[in-house]
Short mmCIF file of C-alpha atoms and ligand atoms in Angstrom, two decimals:
data_model
loop_
_atom_site.label_atom_id
_atom_site.label_comp_id
_atom_site.label_asym_id
_atom_site.label_seq_id
_atom_site.Cartn_x
_atom_site.Cartn_y
_atom_site.Cartn_z
CA MET A 1 172.14 221.88 13.62
CA ILE A 2 175.53 220.70 14.80
CA SER A 3 176.46 217.19 13.64
CA LYS A 4 175.47 214.31 15.93
CA GLU A 5 178.18 211.91 14.90
CA ASN A 6 181.47 213.71 14.47
CA ILE A 7 181.81 217.22 15.60
CA THR A 8 183.20 219.47 12.89
CA GLU A 9 185.84 222.11 13.42
CA GLU A 10 183.18 224.72 12.69
CA SER A 11 180.87 223.36 15.42
CA ARG A 12 183.73 223.25 17.87
CA LEU A 13 184.42 226.88 17.11
CA THR A 14 180.75 227.80 17.52
CA ILE A 15 180.74 226.27 20.98
CA LYS A 16 183.98 227.96 21.99
CA ASN A 17 182.88 231.34 20.67
CA THR A 18 179.44 231.16 22.24
CA VAL A 19 180.91 230.46 25.67
CA ALA A 20 183.51 233.21 25.22
CA ASN A 21 180.92 235.73 24.01
CA GLN A 22 178.55 234.89 26.86
CA LYS A 23 181.41 235.46 29.32
CA VAL A 24 182.08 238.89 27.84
CA TYR A 25 178.39 239.71 27.93
CA PHE A 26 177.99 238.51 31.50
CA ASN A 27 180.86 240.77 32.50
CA THR A 28 179.00 243.80 31.18
CA ASN A 29 176.65 243.23 34.16
CA ALA A 30 173.60 243.57 31.90
CA THR A 31 172.02 240.37 33.29
CA LYS A 32 172.34 241.61 36.86
CA ASP A 33 169.59 244.16 36.33
CA ILE A 34 166.29 242.85 37.70
CA LYS A 35 164.34 244.69 35.01
CA PHE A 36 166.42 242.95 32.34
CA ARG A 37 165.77 239.52 33.87
CA ARG A 38 162.02 240.10 34.11
CA LEU A 39 161.97 241.30 30.52
CA GLN A 40 163.76 238.16 29.34
CA LEU A 41 161.37 235.98 31.31
CA GLN A 42 158.39 237.77 29.79
CA LYS A 43 159.95 237.32 26.35
CA LEU A 44 160.39 233.61 27.02
CA LEU A 45 156.76 233.31 28.09
CA ASN A 46 155.54 235.17 24.99
CA ILE A 47 157.66 233.21 22.56
CA ILE A 48 156.58 229.84 23.96
CA LYS A 49 152.91 230.87 23.97
CA LEU A 50 153.23 232.09 20.41
CA ASN A 51 154.75 228.81 19.29
CA GLU A 52 152.74 226.46 21.46
CA GLY A 53 151.29 224.68 18.42
CA LEU A 54 154.74 224.03 16.93
CA LEU A 55 155.97 222.62 20.21
CA TYR A 56 152.98 220.28 20.59
CA GLU A 57 153.52 219.03 17.04
CA ALA A 58 157.22 218.44 17.64
CA ILE A 59 156.66 216.56 20.89
CA TYR A 60 153.95 214.49 19.17
CA GLU A 61 156.29 213.66 16.30
CA ASP A 62 158.98 212.64 18.77
CA PHE A 63 156.88 210.03 20.55
CA GLY A 64 153.19 210.46 20.04
CA LYS A 65 152.49 212.44 23.19
CA SER A 66 149.06 214.04 23.22
CA GLU A 67 148.52 217.80 23.51
CA PHE A 68 146.84 217.33 26.89
CA VAL A 69 149.77 215.38 28.34
CA SER A 70 152.22 217.88 26.83
CA TYR A 71 150.30 220.76 28.38
CA ILE A 72 150.01 219.34 31.90
CA THR A 73 153.53 217.92 32.04
CA GLU A 74 155.49 220.43 29.98
CA LEU A 75 154.14 223.80 28.88
CA GLY A 76 151.72 224.35 31.78
CA LEU A 77 154.57 223.89 34.27
CA ILE A 78 156.80 226.28 32.30
CA TYR A 79 154.12 228.98 32.23
CA SER A 80 153.50 228.85 35.96
CA GLU A 81 157.24 228.77 36.72
CA ILE A 82 157.90 231.85 34.55
CA LYS A 83 154.95 233.77 36.03
CA LEU A 84 156.09 232.93 39.55
CA ALA A 85 159.65 234.05 38.82
CA ILE A 86 158.50 237.35 37.30
CA LYS A 87 156.33 238.03 40.33
CA LYS A 88 158.76 236.97 43.04
CA LEU A 89 162.04 238.07 41.50
CA PRO A 90 162.33 241.38 43.39
CA LYS A 91 161.90 239.53 46.67
CA TRP A 92 164.12 236.56 45.82
CA SER A 93 166.98 238.71 44.60
CA LYS A 94 166.95 241.15 47.49
CA ARG A 95 169.94 241.24 49.76
CA ARG A 96 168.98 239.92 53.24
CA LYS A 97 170.19 241.48 56.48
CA VAL A 98 171.30 238.97 59.10
CA GLY A 99 172.82 239.32 62.56
CA SER A 100 176.55 239.75 63.23
CA ASP A 101 178.65 237.76 65.67
CA ILE A 102 180.35 239.31 68.66
CA ALA A 103 183.78 239.46 66.97
CA ASN A 104 182.31 241.62 64.23
CA LEU A 105 180.38 244.12 66.29
CA PRO A 106 179.59 246.81 65.57
CA GLY A 107 178.85 245.68 62.02
CA ARG A 108 176.05 244.89 59.59
CA SER A 109 175.91 241.52 57.80
CA PHE A 110 174.14 240.72 54.55
CA ILE A 111 173.51 237.76 52.26
CA GLU A 112 173.31 238.76 48.65
CA PRO A 113 172.36 236.33 45.86
CA GLU A 114 174.56 236.86 42.82
CA PRO A 115 174.48 235.00 39.49
CA PHE A 116 177.19 232.42 38.81
CA GLY A 117 177.87 233.53 35.25
CA VAL A 118 177.70 231.31 32.17
CA CYS A 119 175.54 228.22 32.73
CA LEU A 120 175.16 225.03 30.75
CA ILE A 121 171.87 223.14 30.81
CA ILE A 122 171.91 219.63 29.36
CA GLY A 123 168.39 218.31 28.85
CA THR A 124 166.93 214.88 28.34
CA TRP A 125 164.19 213.56 26.07
CA ASN A 126 161.28 212.30 28.16
CA TYR A 127 159.84 215.77 28.83
CA PRO A 128 162.07 217.41 26.25
CA VAL A 129 160.77 220.97 26.46
CA GLN A 130 160.05 221.22 30.16
CA LEU A 131 163.31 219.65 31.31
CA SER A 132 165.36 222.01 29.12
CA ILE A 133 163.40 225.20 29.74
CA LEU A 134 162.39 224.97 33.41
CA PRO A 135 166.02 225.14 34.63
CA ALA A 136 166.61 227.95 32.14
CA VAL A 137 163.79 229.95 33.79
CA SER A 138 165.62 229.71 37.11
CA ALA A 139 168.95 230.54 35.48
CA ILE A 140 167.50 233.65 33.80
CA ALA A 141 165.76 234.72 37.01
CA ALA A 142 169.07 234.45 38.87
CA GLY A 143 170.82 236.63 36.27
CA ASN A 144 173.00 234.15 34.37
CA THR A 145 173.68 233.64 30.69
CA ILE A 146 172.65 230.25 29.37
CA ILE A 147 173.50 227.59 26.82
CA ILE A 148 170.86 224.88 26.48
CA LYS A 149 171.77 221.51 24.94
CA PRO A 150 168.51 219.57 24.48
CA SER A 151 168.48 215.81 24.01
CA GLU A 152 169.08 214.61 20.48
CA LEU A 153 166.68 211.70 21.10
CA ALA A 154 163.70 214.06 20.99
CA SER A 155 165.08 215.61 17.81
CA ASN A 156 161.92 217.44 16.69
CA SER A 157 161.47 219.15 20.05
CA SER A 158 165.16 220.03 20.07
CA LYS A 159 164.89 221.58 16.60
CA VAL A 160 161.82 223.67 17.42
CA MET A 161 163.31 224.89 20.70
CA ALA A 162 166.48 225.92 18.85
CA GLU A 163 164.50 227.73 16.17
CA ILE A 164 162.20 229.69 18.44
CA LEU A 165 164.64 230.50 21.23
CA ASN A 166 167.59 231.33 19.00
CA SER A 167 165.46 233.70 16.95
CA ALA A 168 164.13 235.45 20.06
CA PHE A 169 167.24 235.78 22.19
CA ASP A 170 170.60 237.34 21.65
CA GLU A 171 173.06 234.42 21.58
CA GLN A 172 175.43 236.13 23.95
CA PHE A 173 172.64 235.83 26.55
CA LEU A 174 170.87 232.58 25.67
CA LYS A 175 171.56 230.03 22.96
CA VAL A 176 170.29 226.57 22.20
CA ILE A 177 173.04 224.35 20.81
CA GLU A 178 171.69 221.15 19.33
CA GLY A 179 173.53 217.88 18.99
CA GLY A 180 174.37 214.52 20.48
CA VAL A 181 177.06 213.04 22.68
CA ASP A 182 179.92 214.66 20.75
CA VAL A 183 178.42 218.13 21.14
CA SER A 184 177.74 217.46 24.81
CA THR A 185 181.32 216.28 25.24
CA GLU A 186 182.69 219.37 23.55
CA LEU A 187 180.49 221.63 25.66
CA LEU A 188 181.69 219.91 28.81
CA LYS A 189 185.30 220.79 27.91
CA GLN A 190 184.47 224.49 28.25
CA LYS A 191 184.77 226.48 31.42
CA PHE A 192 181.25 227.06 32.73
CA ASP A 193 180.23 228.63 36.01
CA LYS A 194 177.41 226.12 36.62
CA ILE A 195 176.28 222.95 34.90
CA PHE A 196 172.76 221.60 35.25
CA TYR A 197 172.32 218.09 33.87
CA THR A 198 169.19 215.95 33.61
CA GLY A 199 169.48 212.33 32.50
CA GLY A 200 170.80 208.94 33.52
CA SER A 201 173.28 208.29 36.35
CA SER A 202 176.10 206.91 34.17
CA VAL A 203 176.26 210.09 32.08
CA GLY A 204 175.83 212.03 35.33
CA LYS A 205 179.24 210.68 36.37
CA ILE A 206 180.77 211.82 33.05
CA VAL A 207 179.30 215.29 33.56
CA MET A 208 180.61 215.50 37.11
CA LYS A 209 184.10 214.37 36.09
CA ALA A 210 184.23 216.96 33.32
CA ALA A 211 182.97 219.67 35.67
CA ALA A 212 185.61 218.73 38.24
CA GLU A 213 188.34 219.75 35.77
CA ASN A 214 187.18 223.34 36.17
CA LEU A 215 185.85 223.01 39.71
CA CYS A 216 182.49 223.90 38.24
CA PRO A 217 179.46 223.31 40.50
CA VAL A 218 176.93 220.82 39.12
CA VAL A 219 173.33 219.93 39.61
CA LEU A 220 172.55 216.37 38.61
CA GLU A 221 168.89 215.49 38.10
CA LEU A 222 169.08 211.73 37.68
CA GLY A 223 166.76 208.74 37.92
CA GLY A 224 166.61 205.41 39.69
CA LYS A 225 164.15 202.80 40.86
CA SER A 226 161.37 204.54 42.77
CA PRO A 227 159.28 202.16 44.89
CA ALA A 228 155.59 202.43 45.78
CA PHE A 229 154.56 200.75 49.03
CA VAL A 230 150.96 199.56 49.19
CA LEU A 231 150.00 198.61 52.74
CA GLU A 232 147.04 196.54 53.93
CA ASP A 233 145.07 199.57 55.13
CA ALA A 234 145.41 201.51 51.83
CA ASN A 235 142.40 202.66 49.87
CA LEU A 236 143.03 200.12 47.12
CA LYS A 237 140.81 201.63 44.47
CA MET A 238 142.36 205.08 44.88
CA ALA A 239 145.87 203.60 45.10
CA ALA A 240 145.34 201.66 41.85
CA LYS A 241 143.96 204.74 40.10
CA ARG A 242 146.82 206.99 41.18
CA ILE A 243 149.51 204.40 40.52
CA ALA A 244 148.08 203.74 37.05
CA PHE A 245 148.17 207.49 36.35
CA GLY A 246 151.72 208.03 37.62
CA LYS A 247 153.20 204.88 36.14
CA PHE A 248 151.71 204.95 32.66
CA ILE A 249 151.56 208.64 31.84
CA ASN A 250 154.09 209.40 29.08
CA GLY A 251 154.36 205.67 28.42
CA GLY A 252 156.09 205.18 31.79
CA GLN A 253 158.97 207.39 30.63
CA THR A 254 158.87 209.61 33.71
CA CYS A 255 161.77 209.95 36.13
CA VAL A 256 159.43 210.16 39.15
CA ALA A 257 157.15 207.31 38.02
CA PRO A 258 156.70 204.49 40.52
CA ASP A 259 159.15 201.93 39.15
CA TYR A 260 157.84 198.92 41.10
CA ILE A 261 155.22 198.02 43.71
CA LEU A 262 155.88 196.57 47.13
CA ILE A 263 152.60 195.16 48.39
CA LYS A 264 151.32 193.30 51.42
CA LYS A 265 150.66 189.70 50.36
CA GLU A 266 147.01 189.51 51.48
CA ILE A 267 145.85 192.47 49.37
CA LYS A 268 147.88 191.78 46.23
CA SER A 269 145.25 189.96 44.14
CA LYS A 270 142.59 192.55 44.88
CA PHE A 271 145.01 195.37 44.07
CA ILE A 272 146.02 193.81 40.75
CA GLU A 273 142.35 193.49 39.76
CA GLU A 274 141.77 197.17 40.65
CA LEU A 275 144.87 198.15 38.69
CA LYS A 276 143.67 196.29 35.59
CA THR A 277 140.26 198.00 35.85
CA GLN A 278 141.86 201.42 36.13
CA ILE A 279 144.24 200.89 33.20
CA ILE A 280 141.37 199.80 30.97
CA LYS A 281 139.29 202.74 32.16
CA ILE A 282 141.94 205.31 31.22
CA TYR A 283 143.55 203.73 28.16
CA SER A 284 140.76 201.37 26.95
CA SER A 285 141.34 197.68 26.31
CA ASN A 286 143.51 198.62 23.33
CA PRO A 287 145.94 201.30 24.53
CA ALA A 288 147.78 201.14 21.17
CA GLU A 289 144.89 203.09 19.73
CA SER A 290 144.47 205.45 22.65
CA GLU A 291 145.38 209.05 21.84
CA SER A 292 146.36 209.46 25.48
CA PHE A 293 148.95 206.69 25.60
CA THR A 294 152.50 207.74 24.68
CA LYS A 295 154.81 205.52 22.62
CA ILE A 296 158.41 204.58 23.42
CA ILE A 297 160.97 207.18 22.31
CA ASN A 298 163.00 204.98 19.93
CA GLU A 299 163.84 201.47 18.81
CA ARG A 300 166.75 201.09 21.21
CA HIS A 301 164.57 201.79 24.23
CA PHE A 302 161.78 199.66 22.72
CA GLN A 303 164.19 196.70 22.46
CA ARG A 304 165.57 197.31 25.95
CA LEU A 305 162.07 197.37 27.45
CA SER A 306 160.82 194.37 25.48
CA LYS A 307 163.62 192.30 27.01
CA LEU A 308 162.46 193.26 30.51
CA ILE A 309 159.06 191.62 29.98
CA ASP A 310 159.26 188.14 31.47
CA ARG A 311 156.43 186.38 29.61
CA ASP A 312 155.89 183.92 32.48
CA LYS A 313 155.12 186.77 34.84
CA VAL A 314 152.79 188.91 32.72
CA VAL A 315 149.33 189.15 34.30
CA PHE A 316 148.17 192.10 32.21
CA GLY A 317 149.26 193.69 28.93
CA GLY A 318 152.56 192.51 27.49
CA ASP A 319 151.69 193.39 23.87
CA THR A 320 154.36 195.10 21.81
CA ASP A 321 154.54 196.49 18.28
CA SER A 322 157.99 197.35 16.95
CA ASP A 323 156.55 199.25 13.96
CA ILE A 324 155.26 201.99 16.22
CA ASN A 325 157.52 201.43 19.26
CA TYR A 326 154.45 200.48 21.28
CA ILE A 327 154.59 198.63 24.58
CA ALA A 328 151.26 198.08 26.34
CA PRO A 329 150.78 198.97 30.00
CA THR A 330 152.09 195.75 31.50
CA ILE A 331 151.85 194.24 34.98
CA LEU A 332 154.33 191.58 36.10
CA ASP A 333 153.41 189.49 39.14
CA HIS A 334 155.53 187.15 41.32
CA VAL A 335 158.57 189.32 40.74
CA GLY A 336 161.66 188.80 42.91
CA TRP A 337 164.50 191.18 43.77
CA ASP A 338 166.87 189.24 41.52
CA ASP A 339 164.70 189.41 38.39
CA GLY A 340 166.09 191.28 35.38
CA VAL A 341 163.40 193.92 35.64
CA MET A 342 164.61 194.81 39.15
CA GLN A 343 168.24 195.41 38.10
CA GLU A 344 167.79 198.74 36.29
CA GLU A 345 165.41 201.68 36.17
CA ILE A 346 162.56 200.55 33.92
CA PHE A 347 161.60 203.91 32.39
CA GLY A 348 158.71 202.41 30.46
CA PRO A 349 155.17 201.04 30.95
CA ILE A 350 156.15 197.86 32.79
CA LEU A 351 155.09 197.52 36.42
CA PRO A 352 156.63 194.72 38.51
CA ILE A 353 154.86 193.70 41.69
CA ILE A 354 156.79 192.33 44.65
CA GLU A 355 154.71 190.93 47.51
CA PHE A 356 155.90 190.93 51.08
CA ASP A 357 154.93 189.69 54.53
CA ASN A 358 157.44 191.46 56.65
CA ILE A 359 157.88 195.23 56.40
CA ASP A 360 161.29 195.13 58.15
CA LYS A 361 162.74 192.88 55.47
CA VAL A 362 161.35 194.93 52.62
CA ILE A 363 162.61 198.22 54.04
CA LYS A 364 166.03 196.60 54.41
CA LYS A 365 165.93 195.49 50.76
CA VAL A 366 165.12 199.00 49.54
CA LYS A 367 167.90 200.45 51.71
CA GLU A 368 170.43 198.05 50.23
CA ARG A 369 169.85 199.65 46.82
CA ASN A 370 170.75 203.10 45.52
CA LYS A 371 168.73 205.94 46.98
CA PRO A 372 165.63 206.42 44.82
CA LEU A 373 164.51 209.70 43.25
CA SER A 374 160.96 209.22 44.54
CA LEU A 375 159.10 207.02 46.98
CA TYR A 376 155.38 206.54 47.42
CA ILE A 377 153.45 205.15 50.38
CA PHE A 378 149.82 204.10 50.24
CA SER A 379 148.57 203.68 53.78
CA LYS A 380 146.50 205.34 56.49
CA SER A 381 148.84 204.32 59.28
CA LYS A 382 150.87 207.27 60.55
CA LYS A 383 153.19 204.84 62.30
CA VAL A 384 154.07 202.92 59.13
CA ILE A 385 154.29 206.07 56.98
CA ASN A 386 156.63 207.72 59.49
CA ARG A 387 158.73 204.61 59.77
CA ILE A 388 159.26 204.21 56.01
CA ASN A 389 159.93 207.92 55.65
CA MET A 390 162.40 207.97 58.54
CA GLU A 391 164.30 204.85 57.47
CA ILE A 392 164.64 205.32 53.72
CA SER A 393 166.46 208.20 52.09
CA PHE A 394 164.89 209.39 48.81
CA GLY A 395 164.74 212.59 46.74
CA GLY A 396 161.07 213.34 47.35
CA GLY A 397 157.80 211.50 47.54
CA MET A 398 154.14 211.34 48.39
CA VAL A 399 151.72 209.64 50.72
CA ASN A 400 148.65 208.23 48.95
CA ASP A 401 149.50 209.57 45.50
CA THR A 402 152.22 209.52 42.84
CA ILE A 403 154.34 211.98 40.80
CA SER A 404 152.37 215.23 41.23
CA TYR A 405 154.58 216.55 44.05
CA PHE A 406 156.82 217.52 41.15
CA ALA A 407 154.37 220.31 40.27
CA ASN A 408 154.40 221.98 43.69
CA GLU A 409 156.91 224.80 43.25
CA LYS A 410 157.04 225.22 47.03
CA LEU A 411 158.85 221.88 47.26
CA PRO A 412 162.47 221.49 46.14
CA PHE A 413 162.76 218.93 43.35
CA GLY A 414 165.87 216.79 43.12
CA GLY A 415 167.43 213.45 43.98
CA VAL A 416 169.88 212.22 46.59
CA GLY A 417 172.89 209.94 46.17
CA TYR A 418 172.58 208.01 42.90
CA SER A 419 169.36 209.83 42.03
CA GLY A 420 171.12 213.17 41.93
CA MET A 421 172.32 216.25 43.76
CA GLY A 422 170.94 219.76 44.00
CA ASN A 423 167.37 220.79 43.38
CA TYR A 424 165.18 223.36 41.63
CA HIS A 425 161.61 224.64 41.02
CA GLY A 426 160.34 228.00 42.24
CA LYS A 427 162.60 229.74 44.74
CA PHE A 428 164.79 226.61 44.98
CA GLY A 429 165.67 227.00 41.30
CA PHE A 430 166.60 230.64 41.82
CA ASP A 431 168.82 229.61 44.75
CA THR A 432 170.43 226.82 42.71
CA PHE A 433 171.54 229.30 40.06
CA SER A 434 172.69 231.91 42.60
CA HIS A 435 175.76 232.16 44.73
CA ASN A 436 174.96 233.43 48.22
CA LYS A 437 177.55 236.10 48.70
CA SER A 438 178.31 237.22 52.28
CA LEU A 439 179.06 240.85 52.92
CA LEU A 440 179.88 242.41 56.28
CA TYR A 441 180.14 246.18 56.73
CA LYS A 442 182.34 247.30 59.62
CA THR A 443 182.32 250.62 61.36
CA ASN A 444 185.49 252.69 61.71
CA LEU A 445 184.46 253.93 65.11
CA PHE A 446 185.86 251.10 67.17
CA GLU A 447 188.59 248.45 66.97
CA PRO A 448 189.16 245.83 69.74
CA PHE A 449 192.77 245.83 70.91
CA ILE A 450 192.72 242.13 71.84
CA LYS A 451 192.80 240.88 68.28
CA TYR A 452 196.35 242.25 67.83
CA PRO A 453 199.61 240.78 69.16
CA PRO A 454 201.23 240.44 71.53
CA TYR A 455 198.88 237.60 72.56
CA THR A 456 198.95 237.45 76.33
CA LYS A 457 197.25 235.12 78.78
CA SER A 458 194.90 237.88 79.94
CA LYS A 459 193.84 238.55 76.32
CA LEU A 460 193.10 234.83 75.88
CA ARG A 461 190.99 234.90 79.06
CA ILE A 462 188.96 237.81 77.68
CA VAL A 463 188.50 236.12 74.29
CA ARG A 464 187.39 232.89 75.99
CA TRP A 465 184.96 234.82 78.14
CA LEU A 466 183.51 236.56 75.08
CA LEU A 467 183.24 233.49 72.85
CA GLU A 468 182.24 230.79 75.29
P1 NAD B 501 169.65 211.13 27.14
O1 NAD B 501 170.17 209.97 26.39
O2 NAD B 501 168.79 212.13 26.45
O3 NAD B 501 170.89 211.87 27.78
C1 NAD B 501 170.72 213.05 28.49
C2 NAD B 501 171.63 214.10 27.92
O4 NAD B 501 172.98 213.71 28.11
C3 NAD B 501 171.44 214.34 26.44
O5 NAD B 501 171.41 215.72 26.19
C4 NAD B 501 172.64 213.66 25.80
O6 NAD B 501 173.07 214.28 24.61
C5 NAD B 501 173.69 213.79 26.88
N1 NAD B 501 174.65 212.70 26.84
C6 NAD B 501 174.40 211.39 26.60
N2 NAD B 501 175.54 210.67 26.66
C7 NAD B 501 176.53 211.54 26.96
C8 NAD B 501 177.93 211.41 27.17
N3 NAD B 501 178.55 210.24 27.07
N4 NAD B 501 178.64 212.53 27.45
C9 NAD B 501 178.04 213.72 27.56
N5 NAD B 501 176.71 213.92 27.37
C10 NAD B 501 175.96 212.84 27.08
O7 NAD B 501 168.82 210.71 28.40
P2 NAD B 501 168.78 209.40 29.25
O8 NAD B 501 170.05 209.24 29.99
O9 NAD B 501 168.22 208.29 28.44
O10 NAD B 501 167.63 209.91 30.24
C11 NAD B 501 166.87 209.04 30.98
C12 NAD B 501 167.28 209.15 32.41
O11 NAD B 501 167.07 210.47 32.87
C13 NAD B 501 166.48 208.26 33.32
O12 NAD B 501 167.35 207.67 34.24
C14 NAD B 501 165.56 209.22 34.04
O13 NAD B 501 165.13 208.79 35.30
C15 NAD B 501 166.41 210.44 34.11
N6 NAD B 501 165.60 211.64 34.25
C16 NAD B 501 165.71 212.35 35.39
C17 NAD B 501 164.93 213.46 35.56
C18 NAD B 501 164.99 214.28 36.82
O14 NAD B 501 164.48 215.39 36.79
N7 NAD B 501 165.61 213.80 37.88
C19 NAD B 501 164.04 213.85 34.57
C20 NAD B 501 163.97 213.09 33.42
C21 NAD B 501 164.75 211.98 33.25
#
């Protein structure tokens, strides 16, 4: 593993050489063969299946995530993404015939997806395997070579991914390079053809700046404060159940988790009671001992989150244990927009509740903030749902549920504004890692005289007549 603190000359050289070797390999055109790509995808599927146990153990060691949660939120998604790519690859990669404009007739026009080249994927820790490997599936499908830099915060997952992937793949095609900020920084100095970053917005800016040096296209999968609206006509029991699931799965360390609740004043007390019932039902009255409740990734995040719990506002939970980085599912009531907990993405099991009377004011408040990654609306009213959806820009969202839209590979996944740019999953991932090349074949049988000088008034009249 490459040093986390100070990058050594040897590590620097490894990074440089890997990028250079991948460039040479990409230029052999080997990755452009569809059979090759499908073979690599199959290999990836096999190697992950074979090492499933090791991956579960590593993720558990990182932050106590159960096998079930790891399957539904990490490996299960990877398996279905790989299988989909293997099946659809011939169709996705096919050149598409499109029409030609009048100036180019007679001619035949095509759009042909081509791989970018050498891609860098920088992963984060909250779903350490899925968020590093899912983009790699799309990058392989599109015919690129890939360097994956997993997050050092989930160090066990990073180590296992490096071991299993680096032993299965030729490093000139795919290599996992482990390390922290210094390794990331060194990688970002290299000339990539595409960079795909998942993580916080402040590092997103660093990535984009570094990419700009080489005019390298970037995808930024970032976070933000995702609101959940609960309106007076919502099915409160179902809303509480689905919010409890989406907020507290993975210990609240989910980019698409509802960050805070915006609720109509008259239903707030009833909703809070339902929410408490649901939390106890799924995690028991002592979540610290629940196998299904994930701990906080490290002490730094534990301390950060502990400070966000305003003791005067806790109406449920609030317990913490620094020995095991445990923070209980916590509900904060009577929260205002200026409270500390509303100033940053929570990314933990703390759920602030803001009550409102007037929907206009609350929509305005949300719009004053950065565009969220996700937004959830619990209501039966088409009018209100359409209004919120039309007025507020967000990456993606759901009506009457939380987070699971992420798993629908027919929907593009990605943020907007401060929550990111670009998207992936399914065909969208293939498109993200492909350049759409235009190609127009012309016939030699005919050449219009009007395109050549001298440019006369009568020629202009003809051109106008043709184009307008
Ligand atoms: P992190 O600390 O793991 O950082 C992410 C990656 O960036 C790591 O690989 C890290 O090594 C690298 N990095 C960190 N600092 C760097 C620097 N100065 N220069 C270059 N590289 C650097 O993750 P995080 O930022 O704590 O992640 C949490 C955030 O990620 C949250 O905001 C969350 O919402 C977001 N997130 C988004 C998605 C999504 O798909 N949109 C998914 C998961 C998490």
